[in-house]
Short mmCIF file of C-alpha atoms and ligand atoms in Angstrom, two decimals:
data_model
loop_
_atom_site.label_atom_id
_atom_site.label_comp_id
_atom_site.label_asym_id
_atom_site.label_seq_id
_atom_site.Cartn_x
_atom_site.Cartn_y
_atom_site.Cartn_z
CA MET A 1 93.05 98.48 125.16
CA SER A 2 94.53 101.51 124.00
CA LYS A 3 92.64 103.60 121.08
CA THR A 4 93.38 106.51 118.87
CA ILE A 5 91.47 109.77 119.48
CA ILE A 6 91.12 111.55 116.24
CA ILE A 7 90.24 115.27 116.48
CA SER A 8 89.29 117.58 113.68
CA ASN A 9 87.25 120.60 113.48
CA ARG A 10 84.63 118.97 111.39
CA LEU A 11 83.50 115.22 111.77
CA PRO A 12 83.22 113.21 108.75
CA LEU A 13 79.54 113.57 109.08
CA LYS A 14 77.71 116.74 108.61
CA ILE A 15 74.41 117.09 110.23
CA ALA A 16 71.88 119.73 109.03
CA LEU A 17 68.37 120.37 110.14
CA GLU A 18 65.27 120.11 107.54
CA ASP A 19 61.79 120.26 108.46
CA ASP A 20 62.52 119.62 112.17
CA LYS A 21 64.42 116.41 111.16
CA LEU A 22 68.10 115.77 111.23
CA ARG A 23 69.74 115.03 107.89
CA VAL A 24 73.11 113.46 107.68
CA THR A 25 75.54 113.84 104.84
CA PRO A 26 79.04 113.05 104.26
CA SER A 27 81.39 116.05 104.85
CA VAL A 28 83.29 117.33 101.72
CA GLY A 29 87.12 118.12 101.80
CA GLY A 30 90.18 116.05 101.84
CA LEU A 31 90.64 115.72 105.66
CA ALA A 32 87.28 113.90 106.05
CA THR A 33 87.22 111.78 103.07
CA GLY A 34 90.62 110.64 103.47
CA LEU A 35 90.55 110.03 107.19
CA LYS A 36 87.24 108.32 107.18
CA SER A 37 88.67 105.21 105.64
CA PHE A 38 91.34 105.00 108.40
CA HIS A 39 88.64 105.57 111.19
CA LYS A 40 86.32 103.12 109.66
CA ASP A 41 88.86 100.21 109.93
CA GLY A 42 90.54 101.00 113.15
CA ASP A 43 90.10 101.24 116.93
CA SER A 44 89.49 104.91 117.03
CA ILE A 45 86.88 107.72 118.20
CA TRP A 46 86.65 110.80 116.29
CA ILE A 47 85.87 114.32 118.12
CA GLY A 48 84.70 117.15 116.16
CA TRP A 49 81.86 119.64 115.11
CA SER A 50 78.61 118.42 113.70
CA GLY A 51 77.98 121.53 111.54
CA LEU A 52 75.03 122.71 113.56
CA THR A 53 75.38 125.45 116.27
CA GLU A 54 73.93 125.00 119.62
CA GLU A 55 71.33 127.40 119.04
CA GLU A 56 70.16 125.55 116.06
CA ILE A 57 69.84 122.17 117.73
CA PRO A 58 66.14 121.99 119.21
CA ASP A 59 66.25 120.65 122.76
CA HIS A 60 64.24 117.55 121.58
CA LEU A 61 66.96 116.59 119.00
CA GLU A 62 69.92 116.97 121.20
CA ASP A 63 70.23 113.32 122.10
CA GLU A 64 69.60 112.22 118.45
CA VAL A 65 72.63 114.36 117.34
CA LYS A 66 74.68 112.51 119.77
CA GLU A 67 73.39 109.23 118.68
CA LYS A 68 73.72 109.95 115.12
CA ALA A 69 77.50 110.77 115.98
CA LYS A 70 77.91 107.70 118.05
CA ALA A 71 76.75 105.36 115.35
CA GLU A 72 79.87 106.39 113.39
CA ASP A 73 82.20 106.17 116.40
CA CYS A 74 82.15 109.89 116.50
CA VAL A 75 81.65 112.54 119.41
CA ALA A 76 80.11 115.71 118.54
CA VAL A 77 81.35 119.04 119.88
CA ASN A 78 78.59 121.84 120.31
CA LEU A 79 79.87 125.28 119.11
CA THR A 80 77.54 128.23 119.73
CA GLU A 81 76.84 130.67 116.90
CA GLU A 82 79.45 133.10 118.40
CA GLU A 83 82.23 130.61 118.61
CA VAL A 84 81.35 129.63 114.94
CA ASP A 85 81.69 133.20 113.77
CA GLY A 86 84.94 133.96 115.59
CA PHE A 87 86.57 130.61 115.54
CA TYR A 88 85.57 128.95 112.30
CA TYR A 89 84.58 131.69 109.92
CA GLY A 90 86.91 134.07 111.76
CA PHE A 91 90.45 133.19 112.94
CA SER A 92 90.40 129.80 110.87
CA ASN A 93 89.20 130.85 107.45
CA ARG A 94 89.71 134.77 107.61
CA THR A 95 93.35 134.58 109.15
CA ILE A 96 95.18 131.18 109.01
CA TRP A 97 93.58 129.97 105.87
CA PRO A 98 94.48 132.88 103.56
CA LEU A 99 97.80 133.34 105.25
CA PHE A 100 98.92 129.75 104.88
CA HIS A 101 97.89 129.70 101.24
CA TYR A 102 99.73 133.17 100.51
CA PHE A 103 96.70 135.22 100.27
CA MET A 104 98.07 137.94 102.32
CA GLU A 105 95.77 140.63 101.17
CA TYR A 106 93.04 138.52 102.50
CA THR A 107 94.38 137.84 105.88
CA GLU A 108 92.54 139.63 108.72
CA ALA A 109 94.36 140.07 112.02
CA GLU A 110 91.40 140.59 114.26
CA TYR A 111 91.99 140.29 117.95
CA ASN A 112 88.56 139.12 118.95
CA PHE A 113 89.06 136.20 116.23
CA TRP A 114 92.04 135.31 118.04
CA GLU A 115 90.48 135.33 121.48
CA THR A 116 87.47 133.04 120.32
CA TYR A 117 90.08 130.65 118.44
CA LYS A 118 91.97 130.19 121.74
CA GLN A 119 88.47 129.55 123.57
CA VAL A 120 87.43 127.09 121.15
CA ASN A 121 90.56 125.18 120.96
CA ILE A 122 90.33 125.04 124.87
CA LYS A 123 87.00 123.43 124.39
CA TYR A 124 88.20 120.92 121.82
CA ALA A 125 90.99 119.82 124.18
CA LYS A 126 88.77 119.58 127.24
CA GLU A 127 86.50 117.21 125.13
CA VAL A 128 89.69 114.96 124.11
CA LEU A 129 90.69 114.86 127.85
CA LYS A 130 87.37 113.52 128.63
CA TYR A 131 87.99 110.37 126.63
CA TYR A 132 91.57 110.18 127.02
CA GLU A 133 93.11 107.04 128.90
CA GLU A 134 96.71 106.33 129.58
CA GLY A 135 98.30 104.64 126.49
CA ASP A 136 95.95 106.28 123.94
CA ARG A 137 97.30 107.95 121.04
CA VAL A 138 95.90 111.52 120.29
CA TRP A 139 95.87 112.58 116.68
CA VAL A 140 95.08 116.17 116.16
CA HIS A 141 94.08 117.42 112.62
CA ASP A 142 94.47 120.78 110.78
CA TYR A 143 94.83 124.49 110.95
CA GLN A 144 91.53 125.10 113.18
CA LEU A 145 93.21 123.13 115.95
CA LEU A 146 96.86 124.33 116.04
CA LEU A 147 96.86 125.01 119.86
CA VAL A 148 95.16 121.71 120.92
CA PRO A 149 98.50 119.64 121.09
CA LYS A 150 99.97 121.85 123.78
CA LEU A 151 96.63 122.25 125.73
CA ILE A 152 96.56 118.55 125.98
CA ARG A 153 100.35 118.20 126.71
CA ASP A 154 99.65 120.72 129.51
CA GLU A 155 97.24 118.26 131.34
CA GLU A 156 98.72 115.17 130.16
CA PRO A 157 102.48 115.46 129.99
CA GLU A 158 102.80 111.60 129.12
CA ALA A 159 100.51 111.57 126.15
CA ILE A 160 101.44 110.56 122.60
CA ILE A 161 100.37 113.19 120.42
CA GLY A 162 100.48 113.56 116.77
CA PHE A 163 99.51 116.53 114.55
CA PHE A 164 99.03 116.73 111.02
CA ASN A 165 98.62 119.83 108.80
CA HIS A 166 96.47 119.46 106.06
CA ILE A 167 97.10 122.72 104.27
CA PRO A 168 100.38 124.31 103.29
CA PHE A 169 102.78 125.83 105.77
CA PRO A 170 104.06 129.18 104.39
CA SER A 171 107.39 130.33 103.91
CA TYR A 172 108.67 132.02 107.14
CA GLU A 173 108.58 135.62 105.46
CA VAL A 174 104.89 135.04 105.23
CA PHE A 175 104.36 133.31 108.64
CA ARG A 176 106.11 135.97 110.60
CA THR A 177 103.52 138.48 109.70
CA LEU A 178 100.88 136.86 112.05
CA PRO A 179 100.70 138.66 115.22
CA TRP A 180 100.29 135.42 117.24
CA ARG A 181 102.98 133.28 115.60
CA GLU A 182 104.76 132.54 118.92
CA SER A 183 101.63 130.91 120.53
CA VAL A 184 100.57 129.12 117.16
CA LEU A 185 104.12 127.45 116.90
CA GLU A 186 104.24 126.74 120.65
CA GLY A 187 100.63 125.07 120.32
CA MET A 188 101.71 122.78 117.71
CA LEU A 189 104.97 121.88 119.31
CA GLY A 190 102.80 120.23 122.01
CA ALA A 191 102.85 117.19 119.68
CA ASP A 192 105.60 114.47 119.70
CA LEU A 193 105.23 114.31 115.77
CA ILE A 194 104.08 117.00 113.27
CA GLY A 195 103.39 115.80 109.73
CA PHE A 196 102.88 117.74 106.52
CA HIS A 197 101.91 116.70 103.01
CA THR A 198 105.23 117.84 101.57
CA TYR A 199 108.82 118.16 102.22
CA ASP A 200 108.54 122.04 101.36
CA TYR A 201 105.81 122.56 104.19
CA GLU A 202 108.03 120.81 106.65
CA ARG A 203 111.00 122.85 105.84
CA HIS A 204 108.99 126.07 106.10
CA PHE A 205 107.71 125.06 109.44
CA LEU A 206 111.26 124.16 110.64
CA SER A 207 112.62 127.48 109.57
CA SER A 208 109.79 129.35 111.39
CA VAL A 209 110.55 127.45 114.52
CA SER A 210 114.16 128.02 114.26
CA ARG A 211 114.00 131.78 113.66
CA ILE A 212 110.95 132.62 115.73
CA LEU A 213 111.42 130.53 118.68
CA ARG A 214 115.09 129.81 118.41
CA HIS A 215 114.81 126.32 119.18
CA GLN A 216 117.63 124.03 118.13
CA VAL A 217 116.63 122.23 114.86
CA ASP A 218 118.70 119.32 113.59
CA PHE A 219 117.60 117.96 110.35
CA ASN A 220 114.00 117.13 111.27
CA GLU A 221 113.88 117.20 114.91
CA ILE A 222 113.40 120.11 117.23
CA THR A 223 114.91 119.95 120.74
CA LEU A 224 112.88 121.59 123.50
CA PRO A 225 114.02 121.77 127.05
CA GLU A 226 112.02 118.98 127.87
CA ARG A 227 111.28 116.79 124.87
CA ILE A 228 112.22 116.21 121.22
CA VAL A 229 109.68 117.03 118.56
CA LYS A 230 109.93 115.09 115.27
CA VAL A 231 108.78 116.64 111.91
CA ASP A 232 108.15 114.81 108.80
CA SER A 233 106.30 114.74 105.48
CA PHE A 234 103.64 112.26 104.76
CA PRO A 235 101.67 112.88 101.35
CA MET A 236 98.06 111.97 102.01
CA GLY A 237 96.65 109.07 99.75
CA ILE A 238 93.17 108.12 98.94
CA ASP A 239 91.10 105.09 99.63
CA TYR A 240 92.11 103.94 95.96
CA LYS A 241 90.21 100.59 96.23
CA LYS A 242 86.94 102.39 97.01
CA PHE A 243 87.37 104.76 93.84
CA GLU A 244 88.49 101.85 91.72
CA GLU A 245 85.55 99.51 92.61
CA ALA A 246 82.93 102.29 92.32
CA ALA A 247 84.20 102.97 88.83
CA LEU A 248 84.19 99.23 87.85
CA ASN A 249 80.65 98.77 89.19
CA HIS A 250 79.44 102.12 87.98
CA PHE A 251 79.14 100.62 84.46
CA ARG A 252 77.16 97.70 85.39
CA GLY A 253 74.07 99.75 86.39
CA SER A 254 70.88 99.12 84.16
CA GLU A 255 69.43 102.27 82.48
CA ASP A 256 66.77 102.76 85.23
CA GLU A 257 69.49 102.84 87.86
CA GLN A 258 71.58 105.48 85.97
CA SER A 259 71.59 108.84 87.44
CA GLU A 260 70.04 111.88 85.74
CA LEU A 261 73.55 113.40 85.37
CA GLN A 262 74.76 110.20 83.82
CA ARG A 263 71.96 110.29 81.24
CA ARG A 264 72.98 113.89 80.42
CA LEU A 265 76.55 112.89 80.00
CA ASP A 266 75.49 109.99 77.94
CA LEU A 267 73.15 112.38 75.63
CA HIS A 268 76.25 114.72 75.28
CA LEU A 269 78.23 111.73 73.93
CA GLU A 270 75.60 110.69 71.42
CA ALA A 271 75.01 114.06 70.17
CA THR A 272 78.71 115.00 69.65
CA PRO A 273 80.77 111.48 69.87
CA ASP A 274 84.14 113.32 69.12
CA ALA A 275 83.71 116.13 71.55
CA LYS A 276 85.75 115.94 74.76
CA LEU A 277 84.77 116.58 78.32
CA ILE A 278 86.91 118.60 80.57
CA LEU A 279 86.36 118.24 84.16
CA SER A 280 87.05 120.17 87.24
CA ILE A 281 85.80 119.65 90.86
CA ASP A 282 86.54 121.80 93.80
CA ARG A 283 84.84 123.41 96.93
CA LEU A 284 84.19 126.93 95.82
CA ASP A 285 87.52 128.44 97.20
CA TYR A 286 89.76 131.07 95.92
CA THR A 287 92.70 128.87 96.56
CA LYS A 288 91.37 126.56 93.78
CA GLY A 289 92.06 128.86 91.08
CA ILE A 290 88.47 128.46 89.66
CA ALA A 291 88.26 131.91 88.14
CA ASN A 292 91.61 131.50 86.41
CA ARG A 293 90.51 128.20 85.00
CA ILE A 294 87.41 129.68 83.43
CA ARG A 295 89.63 132.64 81.87
CA ALA A 296 92.21 130.26 80.63
CA PHE A 297 89.41 128.03 79.00
CA GLU A 298 88.14 131.38 77.54
CA TYR A 299 91.78 132.15 76.14
CA PHE A 300 91.88 128.54 74.71
CA LEU A 301 88.50 129.02 72.87
CA GLU A 302 89.70 132.20 71.40
CA LYS A 303 93.21 130.85 70.49
CA PHE A 304 91.99 127.66 69.00
CA PRO A 305 88.64 128.29 67.72
CA GLU A 306 88.64 124.89 65.73
CA PHE A 307 87.62 123.35 69.39
CA ILE A 308 84.27 125.16 69.52
CA GLU A 309 81.67 122.77 69.75
CA LYS A 310 84.37 120.06 70.32
CA VAL A 311 85.13 120.64 73.75
CA ARG A 312 83.10 121.40 77.12
CA LEU A 313 84.03 122.28 80.54
CA VAL A 314 82.08 120.55 83.17
CA MET A 315 82.54 122.36 86.48
CA LEU A 316 81.39 121.05 89.78
CA ALA A 317 81.94 123.78 92.63
CA VAL A 318 80.67 122.62 96.24
CA PRO A 319 79.36 125.48 98.39
CA SER A 320 81.93 126.24 101.14
CA ARG A 321 82.24 128.86 103.91
CA SER A 322 79.60 130.94 102.28
CA ASN A 323 79.55 133.38 105.34
CA VAL A 324 83.07 134.55 104.63
CA PRO A 325 83.04 137.84 102.32
CA GLN A 326 85.63 136.60 99.98
CA TYR A 327 83.76 133.49 99.17
CA GLN A 328 80.73 135.32 98.48
CA ARG A 329 82.52 137.64 96.13
CA LEU A 330 84.06 134.62 94.22
CA LYS A 331 80.88 132.99 93.83
CA ARG A 332 79.31 136.20 92.17
CA GLU A 333 82.73 136.40 90.09
CA ILE A 334 82.39 132.89 88.77
CA ASP A 335 78.65 133.18 88.05
CA GLU A 336 79.48 136.21 85.96
CA LEU A 337 82.38 134.65 84.32
CA VAL A 338 80.53 131.42 83.31
CA GLY A 339 77.45 133.55 82.14
CA ARG A 340 79.67 135.84 79.91
CA ILE A 341 81.65 133.06 78.43
CA ASN A 342 78.78 130.90 77.65
CA GLY A 343 76.97 133.93 76.17
CA LYS A 344 79.88 134.63 74.06
CA PHE A 345 80.53 131.15 72.63
CA SER A 346 77.48 129.24 72.84
CA THR A 347 75.80 127.98 69.61
CA VAL A 348 72.35 126.66 68.91
CA SER A 349 73.34 123.03 70.02
CA TRP A 350 76.34 123.60 72.39
CA THR A 351 77.39 125.47 75.84
CA PRO A 352 80.86 125.58 76.57
CA ILE A 353 80.57 125.40 80.14
CA TRP A 354 78.42 123.26 82.31
CA TYR A 355 78.35 124.66 85.85
CA PHE A 356 76.94 122.86 88.91
CA TYR A 357 77.07 124.78 92.24
CA ARG A 358 76.01 122.14 94.82
CA SER A 359 77.16 119.23 96.61
CA MET A 360 76.50 115.80 94.86
CA PRO A 361 76.29 112.32 96.09
CA PHE A 362 79.28 110.13 95.57
CA ASP A 363 77.79 108.10 92.68
CA ASN A 364 77.59 111.37 90.67
CA LEU A 365 81.18 112.15 91.54
CA ILE A 366 82.01 108.78 89.97
CA ASP A 367 79.69 109.54 87.02
CA LEU A 368 81.93 112.75 86.34
CA TYR A 369 85.28 111.05 86.96
CA THR A 370 84.50 108.35 84.69
CA SER A 371 82.85 110.23 81.92
CA CYS A 372 85.35 113.08 81.40
CA ASP A 373 88.36 112.64 79.07
CA ILE A 374 90.32 115.36 80.83
CA ALA A 375 90.54 116.64 84.40
CA LEU A 376 91.75 120.35 84.61
CA LEU A 377 92.83 121.17 88.11
CA THR A 378 94.43 124.53 88.45
CA PRO A 379 94.81 125.50 92.15
CA ILE A 380 96.64 128.77 93.16
CA ARG A 381 97.76 126.88 96.10
CA ASP A 382 96.68 123.62 97.60
CA GLY A 383 98.04 121.46 100.50
CA MET A 384 97.25 118.26 98.43
CA ASN A 385 94.17 118.05 96.09
CA LEU A 386 92.80 114.80 96.46
CA VAL A 387 90.45 115.22 93.47
CA ALA A 388 93.49 114.88 91.23
CA LYS A 389 94.10 111.31 92.79
CA GLU A 390 90.66 110.13 92.72
CA TYR A 391 90.22 111.06 89.05
CA ILE A 392 93.05 108.69 88.10
CA ALA A 393 91.92 106.04 90.59
CA THR A 394 88.66 105.94 88.64
CA ARG A 395 90.23 105.50 85.09
CA THR A 396 90.03 101.58 85.24
CA ASP A 397 90.69 101.51 81.39
CA HIS A 398 93.59 103.81 81.92
CA THR A 399 92.62 106.48 79.58
CA GLY A 400 92.13 110.01 80.65
CA VAL A 401 94.44 113.08 81.13
CA LEU A 402 95.19 114.82 84.04
CA ILE A 403 96.31 118.44 83.83
CA LEU A 404 97.38 119.55 87.44
CA SER A 405 98.74 122.79 88.73
CA GLU A 406 102.25 122.69 90.06
CA MET A 407 101.08 124.62 93.29
CA ALA A 408 99.29 121.60 94.30
CA GLY A 409 100.98 119.23 96.83
CA ALA A 410 99.78 116.28 94.72
CA ALA A 411 101.87 117.39 91.69
CA HIS A 412 105.10 116.32 93.61
CA GLU A 413 103.99 112.81 93.33
CA MET A 414 102.25 112.99 89.93
CA ASN A 415 104.84 114.02 87.50
CA GLU A 416 103.43 111.78 84.81
CA ALA A 417 100.35 114.22 84.60
CA LEU A 418 100.54 117.35 82.61
CA ILE A 419 101.74 120.07 85.05
CA ILE A 420 101.00 123.57 84.53
CA ASN A 421 101.50 126.89 86.12
CA PRO A 422 97.86 128.27 87.06
CA ASN A 423 98.78 131.81 86.18
CA ASN A 424 100.15 131.05 82.74
CA PHE A 425 97.00 131.02 80.41
CA GLU A 426 99.12 130.49 77.35
CA GLN A 427 100.62 127.23 78.89
CA ILE A 428 97.12 126.12 80.18
CA ALA A 429 95.64 126.58 76.48
CA LEU A 430 98.63 124.74 74.97
CA THR A 431 98.36 121.95 77.37
CA LEU A 432 94.55 121.62 76.90
CA LYS A 433 95.30 121.26 73.07
CA GLU A 434 98.15 118.50 73.91
CA ALA A 435 95.61 116.72 76.07
CA ILE A 436 92.85 116.69 73.54
CA ASN A 437 95.24 115.38 71.21
CA MET A 438 97.06 112.90 73.28
CA PRO A 439 97.09 109.29 71.81
CA LYS A 440 95.50 106.65 73.79
CA GLU A 441 98.60 104.64 74.24
CA GLU A 442 100.48 107.57 75.82
CA GLN A 443 97.38 108.22 78.22
CA ILE A 444 97.55 104.45 79.21
CA GLU A 445 101.34 104.53 79.74
CA ARG A 446 101.24 107.67 82.02
CA ASN A 447 98.09 106.49 84.05
CA LYS A 448 99.32 103.17 84.52
CA ILE A 449 102.41 104.59 86.39
CA LEU A 450 100.45 106.94 88.37
CA GLN A 451 97.79 104.33 89.26
CA LYS A 452 100.58 101.94 90.59
CA ARG A 453 101.89 104.55 92.66
CA LEU A 454 98.45 105.89 94.15
CA LYS A 455 97.60 102.17 94.76
CA ARG A 456 100.71 101.68 96.79
CA TYR A 457 100.59 104.72 98.67
CA ASP A 458 97.06 104.88 99.53
CA VAL A 459 95.41 106.50 102.58
CA GLU A 460 95.66 103.20 104.81
CA LYS A 461 99.54 103.36 104.29
CA TRP A 462 99.62 107.23 104.91
CA ALA A 463 97.87 106.62 108.28
CA LYS A 464 100.05 103.56 109.07
CA ASP A 465 103.19 105.52 108.25
CA PHE A 466 102.08 108.30 110.37
CA MET A 467 101.08 106.14 113.28
CA SER A 468 104.35 104.13 113.29
CA ALA A 469 106.33 107.19 113.24
CA LEU A 470 104.18 108.49 116.11
CA ILE A 471 104.67 105.33 118.02
CA ASN A 472 108.53 105.50 117.39
CA THR A 473 108.64 108.94 119.04
CA GLU A 474 108.39 107.09 122.34
CA ASP A 475 111.91 105.65 121.84
CA ASN A 476 112.96 109.42 121.32
CA ARG A 477 111.36 110.30 124.45
CA ARG A 478 113.15 107.46 126.41
CA ALA A 479 116.51 108.21 124.88
CA PHE A 480 116.14 111.99 125.77
CA GLU A 481 115.00 111.25 129.47
CA SER A 482 118.19 108.99 129.80
CA ILE A 483 120.37 111.84 128.83
P1 LIG B 501 89.97 120.16 99.90
O1 LIG B 501 90.39 119.32 100.96
O2 LIG B 501 90.70 121.44 99.94
O3 LIG B 501 88.37 120.44 99.44
P2 LIG B 501 90.71 117.90 98.13
O4 LIG B 501 90.72 117.87 96.47
O5 LIG B 501 92.02 117.62 98.74
O6 LIG B 501 90.40 119.48 98.35
O7 LIG B 501 89.46 117.04 98.76
C1 LIG B 501 88.06 117.32 98.38
C2 LIG B 501 87.45 116.07 98.54
O8 LIG B 501 86.08 116.50 98.82
C3 LIG B 501 87.63 114.83 97.76
O9 LIG B 501 87.89 113.75 98.43
C4 LIG B 501 86.32 114.87 96.99
O10 LIG B 501 86.04 113.53 96.54
C5 LIG B 501 85.31 115.17 98.01
N1 LIG B 501 84.29 115.88 97.37
C6 LIG B 501 84.22 116.78 96.33
N2 LIG B 501 83.03 117.16 96.09
C7 LIG B 501 82.04 116.34 96.69
C8 LIG B 501 80.86 116.29 96.72
N3 LIG B 501 80.00 116.93 96.05
N4 LIG B 501 80.29 115.32 97.65
C9 LIG B 501 81.24 114.87 98.41
N5 LIG B 501 82.47 114.71 98.33
C10 LIG B 501 82.91 115.78 97.54
C1 LIG B 502 90.05 121.50 103.75
C2 LIG B 502 90.55 121.65 105.07
C3 LIG B 502 89.88 120.75 106.01
C4 LIG B 502 88.36 121.31 105.94
C5 LIG B 502 88.00 121.13 104.27
C6 LIG B 502 86.60 121.63 104.19
O1 LIG B 502 90.21 120.24 103.36
O2 LIG B 502 92.09 120.98 105.07
O3 LIG B 502 90.26 120.98 107.38
O4 LIG B 502 87.41 120.59 106.68
O5 LIG B 502 88.82 121.91 103.56
O6 LIG B 502 86.26 122.88 104.60
P1 LIG B 502 85.17 123.08 105.77
O7 LIG B 502 85.44 124.45 106.19
O8 LIG B 502 83.92 122.94 105.20
O9 LIG B 502 85.35 122.13 107.08
#
């Protein structure tokens, strides 16, 4: 029976070494959390990196790493320290990530990074070929593996290959600055179907293909000499039921079962019953607009001092890519900003910002989603932003206000949220005021519409739509061959 081979840089499980023992935690990030539900229910294997370098895994634990991965139908690819440096911290996260998010000043065009990126893409493709059998579908994910579709195609010309990009695809004017632009596009074009979160990213990609490679592009089809490649948008959804049910069950826990975080949140509510909690959750990443958000919150407190002691920003930043200098700098900037603002506005009984720099278990995420009156998500650029969707899914009584940046892919599907420009502090301050004062009926009305939409277009539907479109490309191929 044919299977689906999922391949992404990171597996949905992250393995770490603690006191000579392996510790497994779920991976953070939209790709892993979203795709996990599809993988769990289907007939698929998932190939990716465990998070440990080859040098870090002691000989006696090598088999255990494989077993831990296998228990979740995963295959762990081993990367050396050098590969992780050049491929993951290097080309993926110091070249492609900033460029595709329009941070051109952060983009490094380093030849050695590119060389390692190519080698590691070959390594991943080889791993896929080990498991590939005729009739299988191969689904390659994200910007770390842009060359993999072509590498597989070169060895298995008849394979059915899909590629999904989880981050934005930048406009031609930005993409064309990449020294290896042709190879990157050719790598992606090894796929039969290429998916993006939004129509804009799709359009930018098509425009780059037509202007850089000069291939014929008709609507959303690219004609290569030997095949047709289809390009389409598939906005990724969430596992709606999982979040809704977690939120419903969450309130049933006895006091003993309550998490420390939940107790702290409850104490806050007892002490200041009218105060509003404003939530933000992101990986600590410069694309997420965390520093902007804190500055906008400061501006809000200055402009509307009547809200002092009446609001609190609860900020969870999950450590991410901490070997990349820009991330280290951002961490310092945020520490300083939080310290300065808490110093400036705190009173004896109140601090304006609660800041957590750590990863939290799923239950704690649910605590935060369900306890906060407002979610303030202000990315400067974001492929999708699943946190916005998760917040809405957990609001089982339909209350809560989502303030969302227009620069997030999710904003296209979430018009009933309060949409802001993350660079406009004046607008953010006014929108925060509007959110705090929004009548419950209006919150309910907006959220019911959003919930209905998110429930219908959940992650299962997203994966199914992509897969059926991929299978349909076979018809395209037959039609092309008969010409
Ligand atoms: P990105 O993919 O850029 O990180 P998204 O908002 O699309 O941004 O996805 C973030 C994902 O990571 C969400 O599904 C969220 O639930 C998950 N997440 C965030 N914080 C944690 C955490 N502490 N532990 C586990 N998952 C987390
Ligand atoms: C985004 C990317 C994913 C990545 C995730 C976490 O969601 O699209 O490919 O896995 O961030 O980043 P990390 O570098 O920890 O894998």
